Tab-separated table of C-alpha atoms in Angstrom:
chain	number	residue	atom	x	y	z
D	148	UNK	CA	-1.792	-2.155	-28.684
D	149	UNK	CA	-5.532	-2.923	-28.904
D	150	UNK	CA	-4.962	-6.699	-28.964
D	151	UNK	CA	-2.544	-6.292	-26.084
D	152	UNK	CA	-5.122	-4.408	-24.016
D	153	UNK	CA	-7.865	-6.911	-24.882
D	154	UNK	CA	-5.676	-9.797	-23.765
D	155	UNK	CA	-4.677	-8.056	-20.552
D	156	UNK	CA	-8.252	-7.048	-19.700
D	157	UNK	CA	-9.386	-10.664	-20.238
D	158	UNK	CA	-6.672	-11.836	-17.848
D	159	UNK	CA	-7.788	-9.190	-15.346
D	160	UNK	CA	-11.378	-10.452	-15.352
D	161	UNK	CA	-10.301	-14.082	-14.903
D	162	UNK	CA	-7.881	-13.191	-12.094
D	163	UNK	CA	-10.447	-11.052	-10.271
D	164	UNK	CA	-13.068	-13.788	-10.570
D	165	UNK	CA	-10.659	-16.347	-9.108
D	166	UNK	CA	-9.653	-13.871	-6.379
D	167	UNK	CA	-13.297	-13.206	-5.459
D	168	UNK	CA	-13.912	-16.958	-5.057
D	169	UNK	CA	-10.837	-17.412	-2.886
D	170	UNK	CA	-11.652	-14.389	-0.729
D	171	UNK	CA	-15.310	-15.299	-0.208
D	172	UNK	CA	-14.778	-18.995	0.552
D	173	UNK	CA	-11.802	-18.265	2.820
D	174	UNK	CA	-13.841	-15.928	5.017
D	175	UNK	CA	-17.071	-17.953	4.747
D	176	UNK	CA	-15.344	-21.163	5.874
D	177	UNK	CA	-13.548	-19.502	8.788
D	178	UNK	CA	-15.130	-20.685	12.067
D	179	UNK	CA	-17.253	-18.083	13.896
D	180	UNK	CA	-18.640	-14.742	12.742
D	181	UNK	CA	-19.816	-11.398	14.105
D	182	UNK	CA	-23.198	-12.767	15.249
D	183	UNK	CA	-21.945	-15.928	16.966
D	184	UNK	CA	-19.247	-13.893	18.723
D	185	UNK	CA	-21.808	-11.614	20.411
D	186	UNK	CA	-22.485	-13.287	23.766
D	187	UNK	CA	-25.303	-10.830	24.597
D	188	UNK	CA	-27.566	-12.231	21.876
D	189	UNK	CA	-29.976	-15.052	22.630
D	190	UNK	CA	-30.009	-18.138	20.351
D	191	UNK	CA	-33.374	-17.005	18.951
D	192	UNK	CA	-32.011	-13.533	18.120
D	193	UNK	CA	-28.891	-15.027	16.498
D	194	UNK	CA	-31.069	-17.259	14.308
D	195	UNK	CA	-33.190	-14.237	13.400
D	196	UNK	CA	-30.143	-12.177	12.411
D	197	UNK	CA	-28.748	-15.045	10.343
D	198	UNK	CA	-32.030	-15.145	8.485
D	199	UNK	CA	-31.974	-11.370	7.919
D	200	UNK	CA	-28.380	-11.287	6.631
D	201	UNK	CA	-28.752	-14.541	4.638
D	202	UNK	CA	-26.028	-16.355	6.596
D	203	UNK	CA	-28.135	-19.533	6.851
D	204	UNK	CA	-28.213	-20.028	3.067
D	205	UNK	CA	-25.928	-22.501	1.219
D	206	UNK	CA	-22.440	-21.119	0.660
D	207	UNK	CA	-22.644	-21.244	-3.156
D	208	UNK	CA	-25.903	-19.273	-3.107
D	209	UNK	CA	-24.319	-16.711	-0.783
D	210	UNK	CA	-21.292	-16.382	-3.067
D	211	UNK	CA	-23.481	-15.894	-6.133
D	212	UNK	CA	-25.498	-13.205	-4.340
D	213	UNK	CA	-22.340	-11.463	-3.042
D	214	UNK	CA	-20.660	-11.530	-6.470
D	215	UNK	CA	-23.770	-10.222	-8.220
D	216	UNK	CA	-24.070	-7.327	-5.759
D	217	UNK	CA	-20.319	-6.597	-6.010
D	218	UNK	CA	-20.585	-6.367	-9.795
D	219	UNK	CA	-23.256	-3.722	-9.249
D	220	UNK	CA	-21.083	-1.719	-6.850
D	221	UNK	CA	-22.502	-3.119	-3.614
D	222	UNK	CA	-19.949	-4.864	-1.386
D	223	UNK	CA	-22.421	-5.540	1.402
D	224	UNK	CA	-23.264	-4.086	4.780
D	225	UNK	CA	-20.872	-3.870	7.710
D	226	UNK	CA	-22.420	-5.739	10.639
D	227	UNK	CA	-20.237	-4.000	13.228
D	228	UNK	CA	-20.392	-0.445	11.854
D	229	UNK	CA	-23.990	-0.685	10.579
D	230	UNK	CA	-23.117	1.097	7.344
D	231	UNK	CA	-22.610	0.025	3.712
D	232	UNK	CA	-19.040	-1.139	3.099
D	233	UNK	CA	-18.447	1.370	0.292
D	234	UNK	CA	-19.680	4.224	2.512
D	235	UNK	CA	-17.109	3.243	5.136
D	236	UNK	CA	-14.393	3.028	2.483
D	237	UNK	CA	-15.227	6.542	1.336
D	238	UNK	CA	-15.024	7.819	4.936
D	239	UNK	CA	-11.659	6.247	5.772
D	240	UNK	CA	-9.732	5.532	2.588
D	241	UNK	CA	-8.750	9.137	1.820
D	242	UNK	CA	-6.979	9.432	5.173
D	243	UNK	CA	-4.969	6.313	4.290
D	244	UNK	CA	-4.319	7.662	0.806
D	245	UNK	CA	-2.900	10.873	2.291
D	246	UNK	CA	-0.345	8.955	4.368
D	247	UNK	CA	0.458	6.547	1.559
D	248	UNK	CA	1.002	9.076	-1.213
D	249	UNK	CA	3.302	11.313	0.878
D	250	UNK	CA	5.385	8.407	2.183
D	251	UNK	CA	5.613	6.815	-1.284
D	252	UNK	CA	6.792	10.094	-2.835
D	253	UNK	CA	9.448	10.574	-0.149
D	254	UNK	CA	10.533	6.935	-0.361
D	255	UNK	CA	11.111	7.057	-4.127
D	256	UNK	CA	12.892	10.428	-4.111
D	257	UNK	CA	15.240	9.483	-1.257
D	258	UNK	CA	15.811	5.952	-2.612
D	259	UNK	CA	16.736	7.223	-6.091
D	260	UNK	CA	19.194	9.796	-4.730
D	261	UNK	CA	20.784	7.393	-2.234
D	262	UNK	CA	20.885	4.539	-4.761
D	263	UNK	CA	22.553	6.657	-7.472
D	264	UNK	CA	25.166	8.161	-5.157
D	265	UNK	CA	25.894	4.808	-3.454
D	266	UNK	CA	26.355	3.114	-6.844
D	267	UNK	CA	28.604	5.917	-8.126
D	268	UNK	CA	30.696	5.740	-4.945
D	269	UNK	CA	30.639	1.958	-4.647
D	270	UNK	CA	32.631	0.568	-1.681
D	271	UNK	CA	33.188	4.087	-0.295
D	272	UNK	CA	32.315	5.105	3.267
D	273	UNK	CA	29.029	6.591	1.982
D	274	UNK	CA	28.094	3.318	0.261
D	275	UNK	CA	28.929	1.368	3.414
D	276	UNK	CA	26.901	3.757	5.577
D	277	UNK	CA	23.913	3.506	3.219
D	278	UNK	CA	24.004	-0.295	3.264
D	279	UNK	CA	24.230	-0.391	7.065
D	280	UNK	CA	21.264	1.990	7.433
D	281	UNK	CA	19.284	0.016	4.834
D	282	UNK	CA	19.802	-3.330	6.536
D	283	UNK	CA	19.055	-1.805	9.940
D	284	UNK	CA	15.779	-0.322	8.653
D	285	UNK	CA	14.808	-3.627	7.034
D	286	UNK	CA	15.647	-5.673	10.129
D	287	UNK	CA	13.748	-3.694	12.765
D	288	UNK	CA	9.973	-4.353	12.969
D	289	UNK	CA	7.685	-1.452	12.041
D	290	UNK	CA	5.874	-1.459	15.387
D	291	UNK	CA	9.201	-1.106	17.232
D	292	UNK	CA	10.262	1.899	15.131
D	293	UNK	CA	6.830	3.468	15.575
D	294	UNK	CA	6.722	2.994	19.344
D	295	UNK	CA	10.306	4.229	19.711
D	296	UNK	CA	9.570	7.405	17.744
D	297	UNK	CA	6.447	8.014	19.857
D	298	UNK	CA	8.498	7.690	23.044
D	299	UNK	CA	11.315	9.978	21.875
D	300	UNK	CA	9.541	12.620	19.755
D	301	UNK	CA	6.147	12.718	21.471
D	302	UNK	CA	6.614	11.621	25.097
D	303	UNK	CA	10.178	12.673	25.989
D	304	UNK	CA	10.766	15.706	23.752
D	305	UNK	CA	7.089	16.646	23.212
D	306	UNK	CA	7.894	17.872	19.707
D	307	UNK	CA	5.078	16.049	17.939
D	308	UNK	CA	1.649	14.592	18.821
D	309	UNK	CA	1.736	10.843	19.611
D	310	UNK	CA	-1.191	9.867	17.400
D	311	UNK	CA	-4.518	10.673	15.818
D	312	UNK	CA	-5.165	13.059	12.953
D	313	UNK	CA	-6.151	16.165	14.953
D	314	UNK	CA	-5.690	17.398	18.508
D	315	UNK	CA	-8.295	16.155	20.981
D	316	UNK	CA	-11.420	18.338	20.785
D	317	UNK	CA	-9.968	20.385	17.940
D	318	UNK	CA	-12.324	22.508	15.840
D	319	UNK	CA	-9.547	23.823	13.609
D	320	UNK	CA	-10.432	25.028	10.132
D	321	UNK	CA	-8.501	26.355	7.144
D	322	UNK	CA	-4.743	26.593	7.534
D	323	UNK	CA	-4.913	25.639	11.228
D	324	UNK	CA	-6.546	22.351	10.194
D	325	UNK	CA	-3.852	21.727	7.583
D	326	UNK	CA	-1.134	22.516	10.119
D	327	UNK	CA	-2.551	20.069	12.677
D	328	UNK	CA	-2.876	17.284	10.103
D	329	UNK	CA	0.706	17.837	8.894
D	330	UNK	CA	2.023	17.688	12.474
D	331	UNK	CA	0.196	14.418	13.103
D	332	UNK	CA	1.435	12.959	9.796
D	333	UNK	CA	5.157	13.364	10.486
D	334	UNK	CA	5.684	10.287	12.672
D	335	UNK	CA	3.619	7.735	10.677
D	336	UNK	CA	5.043	9.022	7.379
D	337	UNK	CA	8.572	8.729	8.790
D	338	UNK	CA	8.013	5.087	9.742
D	339	UNK	CA	6.398	4.197	6.408
D	340	UNK	CA	9.220	5.907	4.496
D	341	UNK	CA	11.897	4.073	6.481
D	342	UNK	CA	10.173	0.750	5.866
D	343	UNK	CA	10.022	1.225	2.106
D	344	UNK	CA	13.439	2.827	1.767
D	345	UNK	CA	15.602	-0.264	2.296
D	346	UNK	CA	14.537	-2.549	-0.513
D	347	UNK	CA	13.999	0.291	-2.996
D	348	UNK	CA	17.453	1.823	-2.396
D	349	UNK	CA	19.104	-1.574	-2.869
D	350	UNK	CA	17.127	-2.004	-6.085
D	351	UNK	CA	18.240	1.339	-7.545
D	352	UNK	CA	21.826	0.850	-6.369
D	353	UNK	CA	22.064	-2.552	-8.086
D	354	UNK	CA	20.520	-1.238	-11.301
D	355	UNK	CA	22.814	1.777	-11.376
D	356	UNK	CA	25.919	-0.388	-10.813
D	357	UNK	CA	24.920	-2.531	-13.806
D	358	UNK	CA	24.169	0.491	-16.013
D	359	UNK	CA	27.305	2.547	-15.275
D	360	UNK	CA	29.428	-0.431	-16.345
D	361	UNK	CA	27.869	-0.478	-19.832
D	362	UNK	CA	29.808	0.542	-22.945
D	363	UNK	CA	27.554	3.518	-23.762
D	364	UNK	CA	28.334	5.077	-20.365
D	365	UNK	CA	32.059	4.774	-21.043
D	366	UNK	CA	31.419	6.315	-24.475
D	367	UNK	CA	29.526	9.223	-22.917
D	368	UNK	CA	32.412	9.856	-20.531
D	369	UNK	CA	34.931	9.569	-23.376
D	370	UNK	CA	33.017	12.262	-25.249
D	371	UNK	CA	33.778	14.617	-22.371
D	372	UNK	CA	30.281	14.930	-20.933
D	373	UNK	CA	30.043	16.154	-17.374
D	374	UNK	CA	29.729	13.363	-14.805
D	375	UNK	CA	26.417	14.729	-13.523
D	376	UNK	CA	24.925	14.568	-17.023
D	377	UNK	CA	26.276	11.046	-17.564
D	378	UNK	CA	24.740	9.849	-14.294
D	379	UNK	CA	21.375	11.597	-14.249
D	380	UNK	CA	20.659	11.783	-17.989
D	381	UNK	CA	22.125	8.622	-19.505
D	382	UNK	CA	22.553	6.151	-16.639
D	383	UNK	CA	19.589	6.973	-14.382
D	384	UNK	CA	17.076	6.928	-17.225
D	385	UNK	CA	17.974	3.354	-18.119
D	386	UNK	CA	18.287	2.296	-14.488
D	387	UNK	CA	14.749	3.539	-13.802
D	388	UNK	CA	13.233	1.543	-16.654
D	389	UNK	CA	12.980	-1.766	-14.726
D	390	UNK	CA	11.470	0.182	-11.803
D	391	UNK	CA	8.279	0.591	-13.831
D	392	UNK	CA	7.405	-2.970	-12.866
D	393	UNK	CA	7.391	-1.898	-9.214
D	394	UNK	CA	4.324	0.267	-9.853
D	395	UNK	CA	2.261	-2.902	-9.919
D	396	UNK	CA	3.268	-3.573	-6.323
D	397	UNK	CA	3.126	0.028	-5.123
D	398	UNK	CA	-0.584	0.579	-5.859
D	399	UNK	CA	-1.986	-2.117	-3.501
D	400	UNK	CA	0.815	-1.418	-1.029
D	401	UNK	CA	-0.516	2.145	-0.663
D	402	UNK	CA	-3.250	0.746	1.569
D	403	UNK	CA	-2.129	-2.749	2.507
D	404	UNK	CA	1.177	-1.601	3.964
D	405	UNK	CA	-0.298	0.871	6.427
D	406	UNK	CA	-2.374	-1.580	8.496
D	407	UNK	CA	-0.056	-1.721	11.510
D	408	UNK	CA	1.162	1.877	11.204
D	409	UNK	CA	-2.370	3.293	11.366
D	410	UNK	CA	-3.114	1.140	14.404
D	411	UNK	CA	0.032	2.272	16.233
D	412	UNK	CA	-0.546	5.970	15.536
D	413	UNK	CA	-4.340	5.801	15.886
D	414	UNK	CA	-4.653	7.240	12.376
D	415	UNK	CA	-8.321	7.078	11.227
D	416	UNK	CA	-7.610	5.236	7.996
D	417	UNK	CA	-8.858	2.134	6.237
D	418	UNK	CA	-6.071	0.058	7.800
D	419	UNK	CA	-7.239	0.727	11.333
D	420	UNK	CA	-10.832	0.020	10.287
D	421	UNK	CA	-9.665	-3.306	8.839
D	422	UNK	CA	-7.860	-4.265	12.047
D	423	UNK	CA	-10.966	-3.425	14.112
D	424	UNK	CA	-13.185	-5.423	11.758
D	425	UNK	CA	-10.788	-8.366	11.929
D	426	UNK	CA	-11.097	-8.593	15.708
D	427	UNK	CA	-14.917	-8.375	15.435
D	428	UNK	CA	-15.076	-10.848	12.510
D	429	UNK	CA	-17.013	-8.377	10.428
D	430	UNK	CA	-16.650	-10.481	7.285
D	431	UNK	CA	-18.548	-8.270	4.785
D	432	UNK	CA	-16.114	-5.416	5.443
D	433	UNK	CA	-13.091	-7.732	5.485
D	434	UNK	CA	-14.111	-9.270	2.158
D	435	UNK	CA	-14.685	-5.834	0.641
D	436	UNK	CA	-11.265	-4.564	1.759
D	437	UNK	CA	-9.448	-7.696	0.563
D	438	UNK	CA	-11.247	-7.480	-2.775
D	439	UNK	CA	-10.221	-3.814	-3.025
D	440	UNK	CA	-6.558	-4.811	-2.568
D	441	UNK	CA	-6.971	-7.507	-5.251
D	442	UNK	CA	-8.488	-4.970	-7.684
D	443	UNK	CA	-5.672	-2.489	-7.010
D	444	UNK	CA	-3.073	-5.240	-7.538
D	445	UNK	CA	-4.511	-6.168	-10.925
D	446	UNK	CA	-4.852	-2.528	-12.010
D	447	UNK	CA	-1.284	-1.818	-10.853
D	448	UNK	CA	0.052	-4.770	-12.830
D	449	UNK	CA	-1.832	-3.634	-15.923
D	450	UNK	CA	-0.459	-0.087	-15.582
D	451	UNK	CA	3.107	-1.333	-15.181
D	452	UNK	CA	2.761	-3.583	-18.255
D	453	UNK	CA	1.393	-0.728	-20.359
D	454	UNK	CA	4.057	1.728	-19.195
D	455	UNK	CA	6.820	-0.816	-19.768
D	456	UNK	CA	5.587	-1.494	-23.280
D	457	UNK	CA	5.421	2.253	-24.004
D	458	UNK	CA	8.914	2.803	-22.568
D	459	UNK	CA	10.420	-0.148	-24.448
D	460	UNK	CA	8.465	-1.165	-27.594
D	461	UNK	CA	10.721	-4.216	-28.002
D	462	UNK	CA	9.084	-5.820	-24.978
D	463	UNK	CA	6.181	-8.170	-25.674
D	464	UNK	CA	4.050	-8.813	-22.599
């Protein structure tokens, strides 16, 4: 296991180094920036700001300086927000994490249940209904579902708030604060759950269909075990094993997948901050966020490899 971890950690460092180069040069070579886009600044002031922020230095020197600071936990200074990038992450990322963790939990629980039942009742009316709902959810854009839910649940029926994290001017504390946040979470969590449900349900359904056709499942049934025990103890356990690899994709998706949803529902998360920074060309913050996603992707892949090796020692990664 130690040689395995050493090899994987070496790969991680190489991948992150390559990712940092791609991210920095992609943003650095993009025409325009936050300073040139500010029409209120005089040419002399723009030149002065470029000198202050080091934007007039050669690109390789800027990359070396940025990488050195990043290795020491400093991802730069947001030009638009006038705060360190990591300070902004700490202010916004927990709101995104709250949405992401709840929607991910619901997505996996619902997908496992629907996938198992649909596979067990293959070609039944329930299986057909599940497939129709899955394809419908996968075909409709996220912004359409979000706007439709706002119109129905918030505007027409007035059951839920249309956006934000708290009511306007709210000074709620304690349980009142928790209640307001939960009410505001329902719509964005619903959209995020629907978006992730389609592909995951299909994945579990396909795995379960393959597993329940294996000889050891027929043997378990022949021994007289109850069908529930055969499905959820013998079949589901083996069907879930390949799903470990999905953890590598889920970790970065916790934040990357909520960009549009947070914008639609005005949720004060890292996704909405990223969208705002993109329109202002605030490259230090954009580079920091993209690098964060790259780090989460590599960590997620490492976790999935380790878990898969623990679950199945025959596998050599």
